[in-house]
PDB file of C-alpha atoms in Angstrom:
ATOM      1  CA  GLU A  26     132.408 117.358 -47.357  1.00 59.00           C
ATOM      2  CA  ALA A  27     132.917 118.776 -43.887  1.00 56.00           C
ATOM      3  CA  ALA A  28     130.898 117.031 -41.207  1.00 92.00           C
ATOM      4  CA  VAL A  29     129.494 118.574 -38.049  1.00 96.00           C
ATOM      5  CA  THR A  30     127.019 116.641 -35.919  1.00 96.00           C
ATOM      6  CA  GLN A  31     124.975 117.800 -32.951  1.00 97.00           C
ATOM      7  CA  SER A  32     123.150 116.006 -30.182  1.00 97.00           C
ATOM      8  CA  PRO A  33     120.436 115.956 -29.179  1.00 97.00           C
ATOM      9  CA  ARG A  34     118.518 117.212 -32.224  1.00 96.00           C
ATOM     10  CA  SER A  35     115.717 118.409 -30.009  1.00 97.00           C
ATOM     11  CA  LYS A  36     115.216 118.762 -26.292  1.00 97.00           C
ATOM     12  CA  VAL A  37     112.573 119.906 -23.865  1.00 97.00           C
ATOM     13  CA  ALA A  38     113.939 121.213 -20.584  1.00 97.00           C
ATOM     14  CA  VAL A  39     112.403 122.634 -17.450  1.00 97.00           C
ATOM     15  CA  THR A  40     113.121 126.107 -16.177  1.00 97.00           C
ATOM     16  CA  GLY A  41     116.073 126.030 -13.798  1.00 97.00           C
ATOM     17  CA  GLY A  42     117.369 122.716 -15.070  1.00 97.00           C
ATOM     18  CA  LYS A  43     120.777 122.033 -16.564  1.00 97.00           C
ATOM     19  CA  VAL A  44     121.100 121.464 -20.293  1.00 98.00           C
ATOM     20  CA  THR A  45     124.137 120.292 -22.231  1.00 98.00           C
ATOM     21  CA  LEU A  46     124.274 120.506 -26.016  1.00 98.00           C
ATOM     22  CA  SER A  47     127.034 118.585 -27.776  1.00 98.00           C
ATOM     23  CA  CYS A  48     128.839 119.134 -31.038  1.00 98.00           C
ATOM     24  CA  HIS A  49     131.289 116.862 -32.834  1.00 98.00           C
ATOM     25  CA  GLN A  50     133.263 117.610 -35.995  1.00 97.00           C
ATOM     26  CA  THR A  51     135.368 115.333 -38.146  1.00 95.00           C
ATOM     27  CA  ASN A  52     136.836 118.111 -40.291  1.00 91.00           C
ATOM     28  CA  ASN A  53     140.043 118.509 -38.346  1.00 93.00           C
ATOM     29  CA  HIS A  54     139.113 122.189 -37.978  1.00 94.00           C
ATOM     30  CA  ASP A  55     140.684 124.314 -35.303  1.00 94.00           C
ATOM     31  CA  TYR A  56     137.827 126.778 -34.833  1.00 95.00           C
ATOM     32  CA  MET A  57     134.392 125.931 -33.440  1.00 97.00           C
ATOM     33  CA  TYR A  58     131.400 128.141 -32.699  1.00 97.00           C
ATOM     34  CA  TRP A  59     128.018 128.067 -30.973  1.00 98.00           C
ATOM     35  CA  TYR A  60     125.186 130.224 -32.314  1.00 98.00           C
ATOM     36  CA  ARG A  61     121.553 130.633 -31.433  1.00 97.00           C
ATOM     37  CA  GLN A  62     118.900 131.420 -34.015  1.00 96.00           C
ATOM     38  CA  ASP A  63     115.669 133.199 -33.237  1.00 92.00           C
ATOM     39  CA  THR A  64     113.162 134.462 -35.727  1.00 78.00           C
ATOM     40  CA  GLY A  65     114.184 137.946 -36.837  1.00 69.00           C
ATOM     41  CA  HIS A  66     117.676 137.746 -35.324  1.00 73.00           C
ATOM     42  CA  GLY A  67     119.621 135.627 -37.753  1.00 86.00           C
ATOM     43  CA  LEU A  68     122.564 133.872 -36.075  1.00 94.00           C
ATOM     44  CA  ARG A  69     124.059 135.277 -32.900  1.00 94.00           C
ATOM     45  CA  LEU A  70     127.399 134.074 -31.571  1.00 95.00           C
ATOM     46  CA  ILE A  71     127.377 132.710 -28.015  1.00 97.00           C
ATOM     47  CA  HIS A  72     130.843 131.202 -27.516  1.00 97.00           C
ATOM     48  CA  TYR A  73     133.695 130.122 -29.733  1.00 96.00           C
ATOM     49  CA  SER A  74     137.000 128.298 -29.468  1.00 96.00           C
ATOM     50  CA  TYR A  75     140.245 128.434 -31.404  1.00 94.00           C
ATOM     51  CA  VAL A  76     141.938 125.507 -29.677  1.00 95.00           C
ATOM     52  CA  ALA A  77     141.150 122.645 -27.344  1.00 94.00           C
ATOM     53  CA  ASP A  78     140.836 123.529 -23.644  1.00 95.00           C
ATOM     54  CA  SER A  79     140.171 127.190 -24.429  1.00 95.00           C
ATOM     55  CA  THR A  80     136.922 129.057 -25.058  1.00 96.00           C
ATOM     56  CA  GLU A  81     136.016 132.690 -25.735  1.00 95.00           C
ATOM     57  CA  LYS A  82     132.867 134.716 -25.177  1.00 95.00           C
ATOM     58  CA  GLY A  83     130.880 135.773 -28.198  1.00 93.00           C
ATOM     59  CA  ASP A  84     128.254 138.481 -28.472  1.00 91.00           C
ATOM     60  CA  ILE A  85     125.606 136.946 -26.175  1.00 95.00           C
ATOM     61  CA  PRO A  86     127.401 134.730 -23.598  1.00 97.00           C
ATOM     62  CA  ASP A  87     125.256 135.493 -20.542  1.00 97.00           C
ATOM     63  CA  GLY A  88     123.592 132.354 -19.183  1.00 97.00           C
ATOM     64  CA  TYR A  89     125.804 130.013 -21.212  1.00 98.00           C
ATOM     65  CA  LYS A  90     129.090 128.206 -20.642  1.00 98.00           C
ATOM     66  CA  ALA A  91     131.183 126.351 -23.185  1.00 98.00           C
ATOM     67  CA  SER A  92     133.667 123.504 -23.022  1.00 98.00           C
ATOM     68  CA  ARG A  93     136.179 122.298 -25.640  1.00 98.00           C
ATOM     69  CA  PRO A  94     137.793 119.134 -24.235  1.00 97.00           C
ATOM     70  CA  SER A  95     139.284 118.104 -27.594  1.00 97.00           C
ATOM     71  CA  GLN A  96     139.661 119.457 -31.115  1.00 96.00           C
ATOM     72  CA  GLU A  97     136.626 117.459 -32.239  1.00 97.00           C
ATOM     73  CA  ASN A  98     134.178 118.241 -29.435  1.00 98.00           C
ATOM     74  CA  PHE A  99     132.563 121.450 -28.277  1.00 98.00           C
ATOM     75  CA  SER A 100     129.739 121.627 -25.739  1.00 98.00           C
ATOM     76  CA  LEU A 101     127.319 124.367 -24.747  1.00 98.00           C
ATOM     77  CA  ILE A 102     126.057 124.291 -21.176  1.00 98.00           C
ATOM     78  CA  LEU A 103     123.021 126.033 -19.747  1.00 97.00           C
ATOM     79  CA  GLU A 104     123.430 125.727 -15.966  1.00 96.00           C
ATOM     80  CA  LEU A 105     120.014 127.215 -15.154  1.00 97.00           C
ATOM     81  CA  ALA A 106     117.807 127.078 -18.228  1.00 97.00           C
ATOM     82  CA  SER A 107     115.347 129.923 -18.677  1.00 97.00           C
ATOM     83  CA  LEU A 108     112.338 130.475 -20.919  1.00 97.00           C
ATOM     84  CA  SER A 109     114.290 133.073 -22.904  1.00 96.00           C
ATOM     85  CA  GLN A 110     116.773 130.396 -23.968  1.00 97.00           C
ATOM     86  CA  THR A 111     114.184 128.629 -26.096  1.00 97.00           C
ATOM     87  CA  ALA A 112     115.747 128.730 -29.576  1.00 97.00           C
ATOM     88  CA  VAL A 113     117.518 126.689 -32.226  1.00 97.00           C
ATOM     89  CA  TYR A 114     121.214 126.243 -31.507  1.00 98.00           C
ATOM     90  CA  PHE A 115     123.803 125.694 -34.211  1.00 98.00           C
ATOM     91  CA  CYS A 116     127.360 124.544 -33.915  1.00 98.00           C
ATOM     92  CA  ALA A 117     129.861 125.382 -36.644  1.00 97.00           C
ATOM     93  CA  SER A 118     133.510 124.812 -37.446  1.00 96.00           C
ATOM     94  CA  SER A 119     136.088 126.420 -39.690  1.00 94.00           C
ATOM     95  CA  ARG A 120     139.698 125.751 -40.529  1.00 91.00           C
ATOM     96  CA  GLN A 121     142.526 128.108 -39.785  1.00 88.00           C
ATOM     97  CA  GLY A 122     143.060 130.458 -42.704  1.00 83.00           C
ATOM     98  CA  SER A 123     139.482 130.255 -43.992  1.00 87.00           C
ATOM     99  CA  TYR A 124     136.436 132.262 -42.994  1.00 89.00           C
ATOM    100  CA  GLU A 125     133.904 129.754 -44.333  1.00 92.00           C
ATOM    101  CA  GLN A 126     131.991 128.050 -41.558  1.00 95.00           C
ATOM    102  CA  TYR A 127     130.419 124.590 -41.733  1.00 96.00           C
ATOM    103  CA  PHE A 128     127.274 124.182 -39.683  1.00 97.00           C
ATOM    104  CA  GLY A 129     125.719 121.264 -37.897  1.00 97.00           C
ATOM    105  CA  PRO A 130     122.020 120.396 -38.289  1.00 95.00           C
ATOM    106  CA  GLY A 131     120.978 122.318 -35.190  1.00 96.00           C
ATOM    107  CA  THR A 132     119.326 121.515 -31.862  1.00 97.00           C
ATOM    108  CA  ARG A 133     115.832 122.785 -31.137  1.00 96.00           C
ATOM    109  CA  LEU A 134     115.655 123.586 -27.431  1.00 97.00           C
ATOM    110  CA  THR A 135     112.357 124.309 -25.730  1.00 97.00           C
ATOM    111  CA  VAL A 136     112.439 125.469 -22.119  1.00 97.00           C
ATOM    112  CA  LEU A 137     109.127 125.139 -20.263  1.00 96.00           C
TER     113      LEU A 137
ATOM    114  CA  GLN B  25     129.262 147.155 -32.271  1.00 63.00           C
ATOM    115  CA  GLN B  26     129.507 146.170 -35.914  1.00 71.00           C
ATOM    116  CA  LYS B  27     126.175 145.384 -37.516  1.00 83.00           C
ATOM    117  CA  VAL B  28     124.845 143.955 -40.716  1.00 91.00           C
ATOM    118  CA  GLN B  29     121.374 144.985 -41.841  1.00 93.00           C
ATOM    119  CA  GLN B  30     119.436 142.922 -44.356  1.00 94.00           C
ATOM    120  CA  SER B  31     116.479 143.859 -46.527  1.00 92.00           C
ATOM    121  CA  PRO B  32     113.812 142.964 -47.228  1.00 93.00           C
ATOM    122  CA  GLU B  33     112.802 140.667 -44.334  1.00 93.00           C
ATOM    123  CA  SER B  34     110.754 138.540 -46.702  1.00 95.00           C
ATOM    124  CA  LEU B  35     110.215 138.341 -50.417  1.00 96.00           C
ATOM    125  CA  ILE B  36     107.841 136.423 -52.669  1.00 98.00           C
ATOM    126  CA  VAL B  37     108.684 136.191 -56.365  1.00 97.00           C
ATOM    127  CA  PRO B  38     107.323 134.142 -59.281  1.00 97.00           C
ATOM    128  CA  GLU B  39     109.351 131.373 -60.845  1.00 98.00           C
ATOM    129  CA  GLY B  40     111.710 132.739 -63.483  1.00 97.00           C
ATOM    130  CA  ALA B  41     112.035 136.184 -61.891  1.00 97.00           C
ATOM    131  CA  MET B  42     115.239 138.023 -60.992  1.00 97.00           C
ATOM    132  CA  THR B  43     115.599 138.239 -57.199  1.00 97.00           C
ATOM    133  CA  SER B  44     117.713 140.842 -55.415  1.00 97.00           C
ATOM    134  CA  LEU B  45     118.667 140.643 -51.744  1.00 97.00           C
ATOM    135  CA  ASN B  46     120.523 143.420 -49.938  1.00 96.00           C
ATOM    136  CA  CYS B  47     122.840 143.966 -46.991  1.00 96.00           C
ATOM    137  CA  THR B  48     124.387 147.088 -45.548  1.00 95.00           C
ATOM    138  CA  PHE B  49     127.250 147.155 -43.097  1.00 91.00           C
ATOM    139  CA  SER B  50     128.899 149.726 -40.871  1.00 86.00           C
ATOM    140  CA  ASP B  51     132.621 149.017 -41.223  1.00 79.00           C
ATOM    141  CA  SER B  52     134.302 149.809 -44.545  1.00 75.00           C
ATOM    142  CA  ALA B  53     137.472 147.993 -43.434  1.00 78.00           C
ATOM    143  CA  SER B  54     135.721 144.614 -43.586  1.00 76.00           C
ATOM    144  CA  GLN B  55     137.529 142.112 -45.777  1.00 81.00           C
ATOM    145  CA  TYR B  56     135.261 139.111 -46.262  1.00 90.00           C
ATOM    146  CA  PHE B  57     131.613 139.025 -47.248  1.00 94.00           C
ATOM    147  CA  ALA B  58     129.492 135.950 -47.764  1.00 96.00           C
ATOM    148  CA  TRP B  59     125.982 134.729 -48.373  1.00 97.00           C
ATOM    149  CA  TYR B  60     124.641 131.647 -46.597  1.00 97.00           C
ATOM    150  CA  ARG B  61     121.485 129.810 -47.567  1.00 97.00           C
ATOM    151  CA  GLN B  62     119.325 127.898 -45.085  1.00 95.00           C
ATOM    152  CA  HIS B  63     116.509 125.679 -46.288  1.00 95.00           C
ATOM    153  CA  SER B  64     113.703 125.132 -43.819  1.00 92.00           C
ATOM    154  CA  GLY B  65     114.795 122.929 -40.933  1.00 90.00           C
ATOM    155  CA  LYS B  66     118.317 122.599 -42.271  1.00 92.00           C
ATOM    156  CA  ALA B  67     121.764 123.954 -41.471  1.00 94.00           C
ATOM    157  CA  PRO B  68     122.996 127.215 -43.004  1.00 96.00           C
ATOM    158  CA  LYS B  69     125.404 126.542 -45.853  1.00 96.00           C
ATOM    159  CA  ALA B  70     127.839 128.921 -47.516  1.00 96.00           C
ATOM    160  CA  LEU B  71     126.673 129.968 -50.962  1.00 97.00           C
ATOM    161  CA  MET B  72     129.226 132.489 -52.245  1.00 96.00           C
ATOM    162  CA  SER B  73     131.816 134.857 -50.869  1.00 95.00           C
ATOM    163  CA  ILE B  74     133.866 137.836 -52.011  1.00 94.00           C
ATOM    164  CA  PHE B  75     136.838 139.687 -50.580  1.00 90.00           C
ATOM    165  CA  SER B  76     137.138 142.878 -52.619  1.00 89.00           C
ATOM    166  CA  ASN B  77     134.952 145.377 -54.432  1.00 92.00           C
ATOM    167  CA  GLY B  78     133.281 144.146 -57.561  1.00 94.00           C
ATOM    168  CA  GLU B  79     131.146 141.319 -58.815  1.00 96.00           C
ATOM    169  CA  LYS B  80     131.321 137.550 -58.742  1.00 96.00           C
ATOM    170  CA  GLU B  81     129.101 135.178 -60.701  1.00 97.00           C
ATOM    171  CA  GLU B  82     128.482 131.481 -60.196  1.00 96.00           C
ATOM    172  CA  GLY B  83     125.735 130.024 -62.361  1.00 97.00           C
ATOM    173  CA  ARG B  84     122.465 131.843 -61.669  1.00 97.00           C
ATOM    174  CA  PHE B  85     123.911 133.636 -58.632  1.00 98.00           C
ATOM    175  CA  THR B  86     125.795 136.950 -58.645  1.00 98.00           C
ATOM    176  CA  ILE B  87     127.142 138.910 -55.703  1.00 97.00           C
ATOM    177  CA  HIS B  88     128.083 142.593 -55.710  1.00 96.00           C
ATOM    178  CA  LEU B  89     130.231 144.381 -53.162  1.00 95.00           C
ATOM    179  CA  ASN B  90     130.623 148.154 -52.886  1.00 94.00           C
ATOM    180  CA  LYS B  91     132.618 149.088 -49.815  1.00 90.00           C
ATOM    181  CA  ALA B  92     132.306 152.826 -50.490  1.00 91.00           C
ATOM    182  CA  SER B  93     128.524 152.608 -50.181  1.00 92.00           C
ATOM    183  CA  LEU B  94     128.735 149.896 -47.491  1.00 92.00           C
ATOM    184  CA  HIS B  95     126.491 147.701 -49.611  1.00 94.00           C
ATOM    185  CA  PHE B  96     126.547 144.002 -50.449  1.00 94.00           C
ATOM    186  CA  SER B  97     123.945 142.188 -52.548  1.00 97.00           C
ATOM    187  CA  LEU B  98     122.941 138.823 -53.963  1.00 97.00           C
ATOM    188  CA  HIS B  99     121.092 138.460 -57.254  1.00 98.00           C
ATOM    189  CA  ILE B 100     119.412 135.276 -58.393  1.00 98.00           C
ATOM    190  CA  ARG B 101     118.618 134.997 -62.090  1.00 98.00           C
ATOM    191  CA  ASP B 102     115.726 132.758 -63.219  1.00 98.00           C
ATOM    192  CA  SER B 103     114.611 132.052 -59.640  1.00 98.00           C
ATOM    193  CA  GLN B 104     113.416 128.498 -58.987  1.00 98.00           C
ATOM    194  CA  PRO B 105     111.124 127.070 -56.293  1.00 97.00           C
ATOM    195  CA  SER B 106     114.175 125.205 -54.958  1.00 97.00           C
ATOM    196  CA  ASP B 107     115.736 128.619 -54.211  1.00 97.00           C
ATOM    197  CA  SER B 108     113.092 129.167 -51.534  1.00 97.00           C
ATOM    198  CA  ALA B 109     115.050 129.508 -48.290  1.00 96.00           C
ATOM    199  CA  LEU B 110     116.331 131.908 -45.651  1.00 95.00           C
ATOM    200  CA  TYR B 111     119.299 133.880 -47.013  1.00 97.00           C
ATOM    201  CA  LEU B 112     121.815 135.228 -44.518  1.00 96.00           C
ATOM    202  CA  CYS B 113     124.530 137.693 -45.354  1.00 96.00           C
ATOM    203  CA  ALA B 114     127.695 137.725 -43.274  1.00 95.00           C
ATOM    204  CA  LYS B 115     130.871 139.707 -42.971  1.00 92.00           C
ATOM    205  CA  ARG B 116     134.084 139.172 -41.128  1.00 88.00           C
ATOM    206  CA  SER B 117     134.373 140.960 -37.816  1.00 75.00           C
ATOM    207  CA  SER B 118     137.386 143.271 -37.910  1.00 72.00           C
ATOM    208  CA  GLY B 119     140.448 141.795 -36.259  1.00 74.00           C
ATOM    209  CA  SER B 120     139.024 138.329 -35.724  1.00 76.00           C
ATOM    210  CA  TRP B 121     137.864 135.157 -37.440  1.00 76.00           C
ATOM    211  CA  GLN B 122     134.312 135.715 -36.318  1.00 84.00           C
ATOM    212  CA  LEU B 123     131.468 136.301 -38.737  1.00 91.00           C
ATOM    213  CA  ILE B 124     128.656 138.752 -38.110  1.00 91.00           C
ATOM    214  CA  PHE B 125     125.372 137.638 -39.636  1.00 93.00           C
ATOM    215  CA  GLY B 126     122.415 139.672 -40.772  1.00 93.00           C
ATOM    216  CA  SER B 127     118.908 138.774 -39.615  1.00 92.00           C
ATOM    217  CA  GLY B 128     118.040 137.110 -42.904  1.00 94.00           C
ATOM    218  CA  THR B 129     115.658 137.423 -45.859  1.00 95.00           C
ATOM    219  CA  GLN B 130     113.023 134.717 -46.249  1.00 95.00           C
ATOM    220  CA  LEU B 131     112.669 134.079 -49.982  1.00 97.00           C
ATOM    221  CA  THR B 132     109.690 132.226 -51.444  1.00 97.00           C
ATOM    222  CA  VAL B 133     109.647 131.424 -55.168  1.00 98.00           C
ATOM    223  CA  MET B 134     106.142 130.574 -56.365  1.00 97.00           C
ATOM    224  CA  PRO B 135     105.767 127.989 -59.164  1.00 95.00           C
TER     225      PRO B 135
END
């Protein structure tokens, strides 16, 4: 089965600090995604990538940057964390030609 | 912006009941529709998907798609406590590989 891992699994950050969330997949998938999940909002797409060294903005990119240094790794960066960025963040991957996405276990981020 | 609306927000049913979850969407040209299930504290996982109008059954789960009425549903026969989870519907965003997710229905099946 497809494998997507995320680190850390939980993090407490201070307002204004820098946060980096990491995602690693061993599926050999081309596409990777970052979502945030808040109660009542389902999953909202932040950034995505179709190929290494290239990222695209999703529906809610403000306050977030993304980096895809290799096919396997995709990072989400919060340069100046804010209280409103407290949420659970999920990474996902999918292969070219398929719409099904495989999700990681999530990272619970709390910004104080 | 394309949207997917889910109803109800939450649902409590007794064990053995038939459960129906609903989604409406705004773009009739959409080509891929899916249901994801997320148990508490876990990752969302694809449950079933469908590309064209009609019905698809897998075990106790059946999905219906009616593009004319912009409606997509999931039915669970003989609901079990293990079915308790957040159910998310999703559709492909036109012209891309992105998925648009609904806000979810929290299902609780009481023993």
